[in-house]
Amino acid sequence: MAHALYRLGRLAHRRWPVFIVGWLIVLIGIGAAAGTLSKPLSDKFTIPGIESEQAQELQQELFPSTQDAFDQATGTVVIQAPEGEKLSDPTHAKAVETLLADLREVPQAGDPEQFVSPVAAAQGIEQQYLEQAKANGQPEAVAQANAAAVSPLTEDGRTGLVQWTFDVDTVTDVEQSTRDAVHEAVDAADTEDLTVEVTGTGMQGMPEMGMTSELIGVAVALVVLVLTFGSLVAAGLPILTALVGVGIGITGITASTAVFDLGTTTPILASMLGLAVGIDYALFILSRFRTELRHTSDREHAIGLAVGRAGSAVVFAGLTVIIALVALAVVNIPFLTAMGLAAAGTVLAAVLVALTLLPAILGALGTRAFAGQIRKDKAIDEGQHVDNGGTRWARAIGAHPVVAVLVAVLALGALAIPAKDLHLALPSDSTAAAGTSQRDAADLIADGFGPGQEARMIVVVDGRDIEDPRQAPAAYGEVAEWLGGLDGVANAQVVGMNEEGTGAQLMVTPTTGAVDPATEDLLHTIRDGIPAQEDSTGTTIGVTGLTAIQTDVSEKLQDALVPYLAVVVGLAFVLLMLVFRSILVPLTATLGFVLSTLATIGATVAIFQEGAFGLVDGAPLVSFLPILMIGIVFGLAMDYQVFLVTRMREAYIHGDTAREAVVDGFRHGARVVTAAALIMISVFAAFMLQGDNLIKSMGFALAVAVLLDAFVVRMVLIPALMYLLGDRAWAMPRWLDRILPNVDVEGEALTKHTSASDAQEELVPAG
């Protein structure tokens, strides 16, 4: 591999116009495809085969007009009068009618008759229920309770709902201009006399990203790169190439929406990860290029060696990230697989750009690659055992390795403690960022109607197997009575029967919210009691609705967490065995990875779930965050392990003692790894400035993961363990050494190429 990359680096440097133009063509071509073929992004968190999906299929079979829970584009406007007043008061009633008139004029709003005053709608519902109760001999009190449960007006008459369905096939068909028009109508009605907010599946557009986070991350990265290279030109190169890679990745994701359904967080994840690894990969190669220039004046040969040596490590590092992301397909969750593949594609673009576009740009710059110096570059001859910050740190760890191991393990263990209380859920209005319209609407609904209003479940009852069809309504009523008697149920009632009478839909309103653990417990209680009810009534029963589907998805993701971690850890062990020709080195590396992962999950639970320090309102973590974080951090952790420990191995096999090898690894790798980690931390942490709690938590988790893995595990725990293991760290059974392929990540085969002429003789065939 080193030889092939050496040739690639030389070729890109020599034929730089071809490579630069080629990448421009790729970028423009993908951009054109994205602009002409792309479709809107959507969030459809479903998993084939889960119980709620099966119940939804049963629902659609009995009620063919029923839409998929994630496709139905709804809108809900919440209106609240001042305390002590009612929406029926003349002044408020007039303002509500003006709002309704504005909403009827909104494009894609659908049937104008949907827009009814909450006061009028509540009166109509109560009258309808009372008439039905009288006709069926039902107690009036039961009818009033059921009417109140579905009423769009609170008992005190202060808060009301206007609910409608957009005239579109799916949520993604709602245009942004439609959402803007709804917000304009709502803002006009939101005065001192009325509080008006809006939410609903049709009102959820793509999170507003802006450029603030990216610019802050890039600015910090630029400062770190300037300090690393002491050159403004060199500092700008990794950022330039990273932006090209991210541009290709994001436009590629946008173009792929023509074929695949992708979630709104997919490009955010790809942007976050692609920018970080893109800068780091270019940093590694550019840093090695500068080192090679200290031994040769032939710039083409120097870039060949840099790509052959550091580029080999970049390929391995990128491959580990890609494999970990692609391995998300193992858990068989479609939307997560799509996110992993999209992010993997962006990482692949970052690797290819670093290996080809960077050498091409260096070829175009020539001797100006390190121009704009702001400080003198203090050259370090790799052949000399000079002291620097890395060696001093390594010796400090070596002086007390047992203490270092204990401090690192105890610190990570303490941070991991909150992970035992991990609670996962999918995003909802109640977990949206404070101050957003959807969060304010959710709070108004919970305060006025109870938290269960937004956590309703649909129980589907299939009565086709009932011997006497005339007994079907009684069976449906029996199921409703059973549901209504369960703890945690505020109301349960039949809300619809099909024309044949062979199926019914029952609406269950919990007493708790959608992301409350008690609601999840209620779902399990209902399912546990279904077999007995089916036997008693001769029906088939299933539970569906957004709350049930989201709960099932979250539990499936949480159940997949440990198996996926096991797959990634096993993969890490095998890959590191190939690189280091050792068993104990991979063992320590994977142990460190597990510790940093658990500590990161614990810290994220403490801040974002438990609300520690009051930085955010506590809420369950997004269901796919831990598993995504594991996949991403695995790749990044292997980056630092490779760049530090391969230097140790190189020194060891060339005659240094085990202790000297640790010091030598830090001599040559600590500075670059520190710079790379700081860049990644800054890029990820900058996303915490976004208003969306999902993006905030992703940025926090990734930033903390890099911080802990780079500076606690790789800089403290690993060298301390290497000191304690000594020569045993590099032991390898002979039979295993013989069967493992030699991947030559550090490019040892190129070590003898000390001059361009030597390289030409070895690498270019004669004749």
Short mmCIF file of N, CA and C in Angstrom, two decimals, residues 475-557:
data_model
loop_
_atom_site.label_atom_id
_atom_site.label_comp_id
_atom_site.label_asym_id
_atom_site.label_seq_id
_atom_site.Cartn_x
_atom_site.Cartn_y
_atom_site.Cartn_z
N ALA A 475 -67.75 -6.19 21.98
CA ALA A 475 -66.36 -6.59 22.19
C ALA A 475 -65.45 -5.37 22.19
N TYR A 476 -65.72 -4.45 21.29
CA TYR A 476 -64.90 -3.24 21.24
C TYR A 476 -65.08 -2.42 22.51
N GLY A 477 -66.32 -2.38 22.99
CA GLY A 477 -66.57 -1.66 24.23
C GLY A 477 -65.88 -2.30 25.42
N GLU A 478 -65.82 -3.63 25.41
CA GLU A 478 -65.14 -4.35 26.50
C GLU A 478 -63.65 -4.02 26.52
N VAL A 479 -63.05 -3.96 25.33
CA VAL A 479 -61.63 -3.60 25.25
C VAL A 479 -61.42 -2.18 25.76
N ALA A 480 -62.32 -1.26 25.37
CA ALA A 480 -62.20 0.13 25.82
C ALA A 480 -62.34 0.23 27.33
N GLU A 481 -63.27 -0.55 27.89
CA GLU A 481 -63.46 -0.54 29.35
C GLU A 481 -62.21 -1.06 30.06
N TRP A 482 -61.60 -2.10 29.50
CA TRP A 482 -60.36 -2.64 30.09
C TRP A 482 -59.25 -1.60 30.04
N LEU A 483 -59.10 -0.95 28.89
CA LEU A 483 -58.05 0.06 28.75
C LEU A 483 -58.28 1.22 29.71
N GLY A 484 -59.53 1.65 29.83
CA GLY A 484 -59.83 2.79 30.69
C GLY A 484 -59.57 2.51 32.16
N GLY A 485 -59.53 1.24 32.55
CA GLY A 485 -59.30 0.90 33.94
C GLY A 485 -57.84 0.72 34.31
N LEU A 486 -56.95 0.84 33.35
CA LEU A 486 -55.52 0.67 33.63
C LEU A 486 -54.95 1.91 34.30
N ASP A 487 -54.00 1.67 35.20
CA ASP A 487 -53.30 2.79 35.83
C ASP A 487 -52.52 3.56 34.76
N GLY A 488 -52.59 4.87 34.83
CA GLY A 488 -51.86 5.70 33.87
C GLY A 488 -52.67 6.07 32.64
N VAL A 489 -53.95 5.63 32.58
CA VAL A 489 -54.82 5.97 31.44
C VAL A 489 -55.83 7.02 31.89
N ALA A 490 -55.80 8.18 31.23
CA ALA A 490 -56.75 9.24 31.54
C ALA A 490 -58.09 8.98 30.88
N ASN A 491 -58.07 8.42 29.67
CA ASN A 491 -59.31 8.14 28.96
C ASN A 491 -59.05 7.12 27.86
N ALA A 492 -60.02 6.24 27.64
CA ALA A 492 -59.95 5.29 26.53
C ALA A 492 -61.35 5.16 25.95
N GLN A 493 -61.47 5.29 24.64
CA GLN A 493 -62.78 5.24 24.01
C GLN A 493 -62.67 4.81 22.56
N VAL A 494 -63.77 4.25 22.05
CA VAL A 494 -63.83 3.89 20.64
C VAL A 494 -64.03 5.17 19.83
N VAL A 495 -63.16 5.43 18.89
CA VAL A 495 -63.25 6.66 18.10
C VAL A 495 -63.63 6.38 16.65
N GLY A 496 -63.76 5.10 16.28
CA GLY A 496 -64.14 4.81 14.91
C GLY A 496 -64.33 3.33 14.67
N MET A 497 -65.32 3.00 13.82
CA MET A 497 -65.54 1.64 13.35
C MET A 497 -65.64 1.68 11.84
N ASN A 498 -65.14 0.63 11.19
CA ASN A 498 -65.28 0.62 9.74
C ASN A 498 -66.72 0.27 9.35
N GLU A 499 -67.04 0.46 8.07
CA GLU A 499 -68.41 0.30 7.60
C GLU A 499 -68.94 -1.12 7.84
N GLU A 500 -68.07 -2.10 7.70
CA GLU A 500 -68.49 -3.49 7.88
C GLU A 500 -68.65 -3.87 9.34
N GLY A 501 -68.13 -3.02 10.24
CA GLY A 501 -68.18 -3.33 11.66
C GLY A 501 -67.17 -4.37 12.08
N THR A 502 -66.21 -4.67 11.20
CA THR A 502 -65.23 -5.73 11.50
C THR A 502 -63.97 -5.19 12.17
N GLY A 503 -63.89 -3.90 12.38
CA GLY A 503 -62.71 -3.34 13.00
C GLY A 503 -63.02 -2.04 13.70
N ALA A 504 -62.26 -1.74 14.74
CA ALA A 504 -62.47 -0.51 15.50
C ALA A 504 -61.13 0.10 15.87
N GLN A 505 -61.14 1.43 16.00
CA GLN A 505 -59.98 2.16 16.50
C GLN A 505 -60.33 2.76 17.85
N LEU A 506 -59.47 2.50 18.82
CA LEU A 506 -59.67 3.05 20.17
C LEU A 506 -58.54 4.02 20.47
N MET A 507 -58.89 5.15 21.01
CA MET A 507 -57.88 6.14 21.37
C MET A 507 -57.63 6.09 22.87
N VAL A 508 -56.36 5.93 23.23
CA VAL A 508 -55.95 5.87 24.63
C VAL A 508 -55.15 7.12 24.95
N THR A 509 -55.62 7.88 25.93
CA THR A 509 -54.92 9.09 26.36
C THR A 509 -54.24 8.82 27.69
N PRO A 510 -52.91 8.79 27.73
CA PRO A 510 -52.20 8.55 29.00
C PRO A 510 -52.27 9.77 29.91
N THR A 511 -51.89 9.57 31.14
CA THR A 511 -51.80 10.69 32.08
C THR A 511 -50.42 11.33 32.04
N THR A 512 -49.50 10.72 31.30
CA THR A 512 -48.12 11.22 31.24
C THR A 512 -47.72 11.51 29.80
N GLY A 513 -46.59 12.22 29.64
CA GLY A 513 -46.15 12.68 28.33
C GLY A 513 -45.50 11.60 27.49
N ALA A 514 -45.21 11.98 26.22
CA ALA A 514 -44.72 11.01 25.24
C ALA A 514 -43.35 10.44 25.61
N VAL A 515 -42.49 11.25 26.24
CA VAL A 515 -41.14 10.76 26.56
C VAL A 515 -40.99 10.40 28.03
N ASP A 516 -42.10 10.34 28.74
CA ASP A 516 -42.07 9.95 30.16
C ASP A 516 -41.92 8.43 30.25
N PRO A 517 -41.02 7.92 31.08
CA PRO A 517 -40.88 6.46 31.23
C PRO A 517 -42.19 5.78 31.63
N ALA A 518 -43.06 6.52 32.34
CA ALA A 518 -44.34 5.93 32.74
C ALA A 518 -45.22 5.62 31.54
N THR A 519 -45.11 6.42 30.47
CA THR A 519 -45.88 6.15 29.25
C THR A 519 -45.36 4.89 28.57
N GLU A 520 -44.05 4.71 28.58
CA GLU A 520 -43.47 3.49 28.03
C GLU A 520 -43.93 2.28 28.83
N ASP A 521 -43.98 2.44 30.16
CA ASP A 521 -44.46 1.34 31.00
C ASP A 521 -45.92 1.02 30.68
N LEU A 522 -46.72 2.06 30.44
CA LEU A 522 -48.13 1.84 30.10
C LEU A 522 -48.25 1.05 28.80
N LEU A 523 -47.43 1.39 27.81
CA LEU A 523 -47.47 0.66 26.54
C LEU A 523 -47.20 -0.82 26.78
N HIS A 524 -46.21 -1.13 27.61
CA HIS A 524 -45.89 -2.53 27.89
C HIS A 524 -47.01 -3.21 28.70
N THR A 525 -47.64 -2.45 29.59
CA THR A 525 -48.75 -3.00 30.37
C THR A 525 -49.91 -3.38 29.44
N ILE A 526 -50.20 -2.50 28.48
CA ILE A 526 -51.27 -2.79 27.53
C ILE A 526 -50.94 -4.05 26.73
N ARG A 527 -49.72 -4.12 26.24
CA ARG A 527 -49.33 -5.28 25.43
C ARG A 527 -49.33 -6.57 26.25
N ASP A 528 -48.93 -6.46 27.50
CA ASP A 528 -48.94 -7.65 28.35
C ASP A 528 -50.36 -8.18 28.56
N GLY A 529 -51.34 -7.27 28.56
CA GLY A 529 -52.72 -7.69 28.81
C GLY A 529 -53.50 -8.04 27.56
N ILE A 530 -52.89 -7.81 26.39
CA ILE A 530 -53.61 -8.07 25.13
C ILE A 530 -53.99 -9.54 24.95
N PRO A 531 -53.10 -10.50 25.22
CA PRO A 531 -53.50 -11.91 25.00
C PRO A 531 -54.78 -12.29 25.73
N ALA A 532 -54.92 -11.85 26.98
CA ALA A 532 -56.12 -12.19 27.75
C ALA A 532 -57.36 -11.55 27.13
N GLN A 533 -57.22 -10.31 26.67
CA GLN A 533 -58.36 -9.62 26.05
C GLN A 533 -58.74 -10.26 24.72
N GLU A 534 -57.74 -10.71 23.99
CA GLU A 534 -58.03 -11.37 22.72
C GLU A 534 -58.79 -12.67 22.95
N ASP A 535 -58.39 -13.41 23.97
CA ASP A 535 -59.09 -14.65 24.30
C ASP A 535 -60.53 -14.37 24.75
N SER A 536 -60.69 -13.28 25.51
CA SER A 536 -62.00 -12.95 26.07
C SER A 536 -62.97 -12.44 25.02
N THR A 537 -62.46 -11.68 24.05
CA THR A 537 -63.34 -11.02 23.08
C THR A 537 -63.33 -11.66 21.71
N GLY A 538 -62.39 -12.56 21.45
CA GLY A 538 -62.29 -13.19 20.13
C GLY A 538 -61.77 -12.25 19.07
N THR A 539 -61.01 -11.26 19.48
CA THR A 539 -60.48 -10.26 18.55
C THR A 539 -58.96 -10.37 18.48
N THR A 540 -58.39 -9.61 17.55
CA THR A 540 -56.94 -9.43 17.46
C THR A 540 -56.65 -7.95 17.73
N ILE A 541 -55.72 -7.69 18.62
CA ILE A 541 -55.49 -6.32 19.09
C ILE A 541 -54.04 -5.91 18.87
N GLY A 542 -53.84 -4.68 18.46
CA GLY A 542 -52.49 -4.13 18.31
C GLY A 542 -52.48 -2.67 18.73
N VAL A 543 -51.29 -2.18 19.11
CA VAL A 543 -51.14 -0.79 19.54
C VAL A 543 -50.21 -0.07 18.58
N THR A 544 -50.66 1.08 18.07
CA THR A 544 -49.83 1.85 17.17
C THR A 544 -49.98 3.34 17.48
N GLY A 545 -49.66 4.21 16.52
CA GLY A 545 -49.62 5.65 16.76
C GLY A 545 -48.18 6.09 16.94
N LEU A 546 -47.96 7.39 16.83
CA LEU A 546 -46.59 7.91 16.90
C LEU A 546 -45.90 7.54 18.20
N THR A 547 -46.60 7.66 19.31
CA THR A 547 -45.98 7.36 20.61
C THR A 547 -45.51 5.91 20.67
N ALA A 548 -46.36 4.98 20.23
CA ALA A 548 -45.99 3.57 20.26
C ALA A 548 -44.84 3.28 19.31
N ILE A 549 -44.91 3.85 18.10
CA ILE A 549 -43.84 3.61 17.12
C ILE A 549 -42.52 4.15 17.63
N GLN A 550 -42.53 5.37 18.15
CA GLN A 550 -41.30 5.98 18.63
C GLN A 550 -40.73 5.23 19.83
N THR A 551 -41.60 4.74 20.70
CA THR A 551 -41.12 3.96 21.85
C THR A 551 -40.47 2.67 21.37
N ASP A 552 -41.09 1.99 20.41
CA ASP A 552 -40.52 0.75 19.89
C ASP A 552 -39.17 0.99 19.23
N VAL A 553 -39.09 2.07 18.46
CA VAL A 553 -37.82 2.38 17.79
C VAL A 553 -36.73 2.67 18.82
N SER A 554 -37.05 3.45 19.83
CA SER A 554 -36.07 3.79 20.87
C SER A 554 -35.58 2.55 21.60
N GLU A 555 -36.50 1.65 21.93
CA GLU A 555 -36.11 0.44 22.64
C GLU A 555 -35.28 -0.47 21.75
N LYS A 556 -35.62 -0.52 20.48
CA LYS A 556 -34.84 -1.33 19.54
C LYS A 556 -33.40 -0.80 19.44
N LEU A 557 -33.28 0.53 19.40
CA LEU A 557 -31.95 1.14 19.33
C LEU A 557 -31.17 0.89 20.61
#
